[in-house]
Structures are given as C-alpha cells and as structure tokens.
C-alpha cells in the first residue's frame, strides 16, 4: 500500500483508466465478433455496417490511447480484408451512417456546477436575509434598552433634583427656625 499522497492519487487514476481501457477493449472485441458473424452469414450489407462501426471504435480507442494507432490500423485492415469479398457497390451505397443522437437532458437540468452555484447563492441570500432580520431585532432591543436607561437616568436625575430641593428647603426651614 502506498504511503505517499501523490502515489495514492496515481493509484486511483490508474484504476479508473484500467476500468475504462477494459470497457473499450471489450467493445472492440464485440464489434469484431459482430463483423465475423455477419461475414459468416454472408450478409454484405450487415458486414459492411458492422465493419464501419468497428473501424470507428478502433479509431476512438487509438485516440484515447487504449491501443496504439498502428495496432488500430492493423485491426481495421484485417476487418476490411474479411468484409471486402462480400461487399458490393450496392451495399456501400445503401449504407447509412448511424446518426449519433444527442443525449436528451431531462427538463430543467443544466450544468451541475451552475446548479450547485445557484443553490449556494440562494442559500447565502436566505442566510443573509435571516441575519438582517436578527440584526434588526437586536438593534430594536438595543434602542429600547437605551431609551429605558435614558428614562431611568432622567427619573434618577429628577429624583435627585427633588431630593436636593427638598434638602435645600429643609435647610432653609432649619435656618428660619433658629
């Protein structure tokens, strides 16, 4: 088992590539078998269509690096040597290249990254609104507390002033009594 981080990552990518290569090689074998089956049936049109498909898969495998480009060329050559004696000009003219259909996306789906980004922004906006609401509530409580303290301070000052006035009146009363 690897104990170096880069080697662990390399092992993961190697495994992914191994599985992809295995899948592609299996497709190549299946395509070649279809060509051989069509040749065994002596069906020129079917053999030509299968050969074209197999050649396309060989080229894709060579581009991906699953097999070498010369190996792909050799395999295509071998397939065409099998097919050429059976195929007529009519078969070639009748062959219609299979049109690749674009995979249909379900309604409302798009790029996963864009969807995730939109979800993050929406969540952030919701959190921001909640935070603003809490901030407003806090500010209202602070303002109420400050108003209450101001009233208490005003009442205390008034009481102190009354006490001072009472003490002054009492002090004048004592002076008058003396």
Coordinates of C-alpha atoms in Angstrom, one line a residue:
X1 CA 0.0 0.0 0.0
X2 CA 1.3 3.4 -0.9
X3 CA 2.0 5.9 1.8
X4 CA 2.8 8.9 -0.3
X5 CA -0.1 11.1 -1.2
X6 CA 0.8 11.5 -4.9
X7 CA 1.1 7.8 -5.3
X8 CA -2.3 7.2 -3.7
X9 CA -3.8 9.6 -6.2
X10 CA -1.9 7.9 -9.0
X11 CA -3.3 4.5 -7.9
X12 CA -6.8 5.9 -8.1
X13 CA -6.3 7.3 -11.6
X14 CA -4.6 4.1 -12.7
X15 CA -7.6 2.1 -11.6
X16 CA -10.1 4.5 -13.4
X17 CA -8.0 4.2 -16.6
X18 CA -7.8 0.4 -16.2
X19 CA -11.5 0.1 -16.0
X20 CA -12.0 2.4 -19.0
X21 CA -9.5 0.5 -21.0
X22 CA -11.1 -2.8 -20.1
X23 CA -14.5 -1.4 -21.2
X24 CA -13.2 -0.1 -24.5
X25 CA -11.3 -3.3 -25.3
X26 CA -14.5 -5.3 -24.6
X27 CA -16.4 -3.0 -27.1
X28 CA -13.7 -3.7 -29.7
X29 CA -13.9 -7.4 -29.3
X30 CA -17.7 -7.3 -29.5
X31 CA -17.6 -5.1 -32.7
X32 CA -15.0 -7.5 -34.3
X33 CA -17.2 -10.5 -33.3
X34 CA -20.2 -8.8 -35.0
X35 CA -18.2 -8.4 -38.2
X36 CA -17.1 -12.0 -38.2
X37 CA -20.7 -13.2 -37.5
X38 CA -22.0 -11.1 -40.4
X39 CA -19.3 -12.5 -42.7
X40 CA -20.2 -16.0 -41.6
X41 CA -23.8 -15.3 -42.6
X42 CA -22.6 -13.9 -45.9
X43 CA -24.6 -10.7 -45.4
X44 CA -22.7 -8.0 -47.2
X45 CA -24.7 -5.0 -46.1
X46 CA -24.7 -6.1 -42.4
X47 CA -21.0 -6.9 -42.6
X48 CA -20.1 -3.5 -44.1
X49 CA -22.2 -1.7 -41.4
X50 CA -20.5 -3.7 -38.7
X51 CA -17.1 -3.1 -40.2
X52 CA -17.7 0.7 -40.3
X53 CA -18.8 0.6 -36.7
X54 CA -15.8 -1.5 -35.7
X55 CA -13.4 0.9 -37.6
X56 CA -14.9 3.9 -35.8
X57 CA -14.5 2.2 -32.4
X58 CA -10.8 1.3 -33.3
X59 CA -10.1 4.9 -34.2
X60 CA -11.7 6.1 -30.9
X61 CA -9.7 3.6 -28.9
X62 CA -6.5 4.7 -30.6
X63 CA -7.3 8.4 -29.9
X64 CA -7.9 7.6 -26.2
X65 CA -4.6 5.7 -26.0
X66 CA -6.2 2.4 -25.2
X67 CA -4.5 0.8 -28.2
X68 CA -1.7 2.1 -30.4
X69 CA -2.6 3.8 -33.6
X70 CA -0.7 1.2 -35.7
X71 CA -2.5 -1.6 -33.9
X72 CA -5.8 0.1 -34.7
X73 CA -4.7 0.3 -38.4
X74 CA -3.7 -3.3 -38.4
X75 CA -7.0 -4.4 -36.9
X76 CA -9.0 -2.3 -39.3
X77 CA -7.1 -3.7 -42.2
X78 CA -7.8 -7.3 -41.0
X79 CA -11.5 -6.5 -40.6
X80 CA -11.7 -4.9 -44.1
X81 CA -9.9 -8.0 -45.6
X82 CA -12.7 -10.1 -44.2
X83 CA -15.5 -7.9 -45.4
X84 CA -14.3 -6.8 -48.9
X85 CA -15.0 -10.0 -50.7
X86 CA -18.7 -9.9 -49.6
X87 CA -19.5 -6.2 -50.0
X88 CA -20.9 -4.9 -53.3
X89 CA -21.2 -1.4 -54.5
X90 CA -24.9 -1.6 -53.8
X91 CA -24.2 -2.4 -50.2
X92 CA -21.8 0.5 -49.9
X93 CA -24.4 2.9 -51.5
X94 CA -27.2 1.6 -49.3
X95 CA -25.2 2.0 -46.1
X96 CA -26.4 4.9 -44.0
X97 CA -24.1 6.1 -41.3
X98 CA -25.7 5.8 -37.9
X99 CA -26.6 9.3 -36.7
X100 CA -25.5 10.0 -33.2
X101 CA -28.3 11.2 -31.1
X102 CA -27.5 13.8 -28.6
X103 CA -28.4 12.6 -25.2
X104 CA -31.6 14.1 -24.1
X105 CA -31.4 16.1 -20.9
X106 CA -34.4 16.0 -18.5
X107 CA -36.3 19.2 -18.3
X108 CA -34.9 21.8 -16.1
X109 CA -31.4 20.3 -15.7
X110 CA -28.3 22.1 -16.8
X111 CA -24.7 22.2 -15.8
X112 CA -24.2 20.6 -12.4
X113 CA -21.7 23.3 -11.4
X114 CA -24.0 26.1 -12.3
X115 CA -26.9 24.4 -10.4
X116 CA -24.7 24.0 -7.4
X117 CA -23.5 27.6 -7.6
X118 CA -27.1 28.8 -7.9
X119 CA -28.1 26.7 -4.9
X120 CA -25.2 28.1 -2.9
X121 CA -26.2 31.7 -3.8
X122 CA -29.8 31.0 -2.9
X123 CA -28.7 29.6 0.5
X124 CA -26.4 32.6 1.0
X125 CA -29.2 35.0 0.2
X126 CA -31.6 33.2 2.7
X127 CA -28.9 33.3 5.4
X128 CA -28.2 37.0 4.7
X129 CA -32.0 37.8 5.0
X130 CA -32.2 35.8 8.2
X131 CA -29.1 37.6 9.5
X132 CA -30.6 41.0 8.6
X133 CA -33.8 40.1 10.4
X134 CA -31.9 39.1 13.5
X135 CA -29.8 42.3 13.3
X136 CA -32.9 44.5 13.1
X137 CA -34.4 42.7 16.1
X138 CA -31.2 43.2 18.1
X139 CA -31.0 46.9 17.1
X140 CA -34.6 47.4 18.2
X141 CA -33.9 45.7 21.6
X142 CA -30.7 47.9 22.0
X143 CA -32.7 51.0 21.2
X144 CA -35.4 50.1 23.6
X145 CA -32.9 49.4 26.3
X146 CA -31.1 52.7 25.7
X147 CA -34.5 54.5 25.8
X148 CA -35.3 52.7 29.1
X149 CA -31.9 53.7 30.5
X150 CA -32.4 57.3 29.4
X151 CA -35.8 57.4 31.2
X152 CA -34.3 55.8 34.3
X153 CA -31.4 58.3 34.2
X154 CA -33.9 61.2 33.7
X155 CA -36.1 59.9 36.5
X156 CA -33.0 59.5 38.7
X157 CA -31.8 63.0 37.9
X158 CA -35.3 64.3 38.6
X159 CA -35.5 62.4 41.9
X160 CA -32.0 63.7 42.8
X161 CA -33.0 67.2 41.9
X162 CA -36.2 66.9 44.0
X163 CA -34.1 65.4 46.9
X164 CA -31.7 68.3 46.6
X165 CA -34.6 70.8 46.5
X166 CA -36.2 69.1 49.5
X167 CA -32.8 69.2 51.3
X168 CA -32.4 72.8 50.5
X169 CA -35.9 73.6 51.6
X170 CA -35.3 71.7 54.8
X171 CA -32.0 73.5 55.3
X172 CA -33.8 76.9 54.9
X173 CA -36.6 75.7 57.2
X174 CA -34.0 74.9 59.9
X175 CA -32.3 78.3 59.4
X176 CA -35.6 80.0 59.8
X177 CA -36.4 78.0 62.9
X178 CA -33.2 79.0 64.6

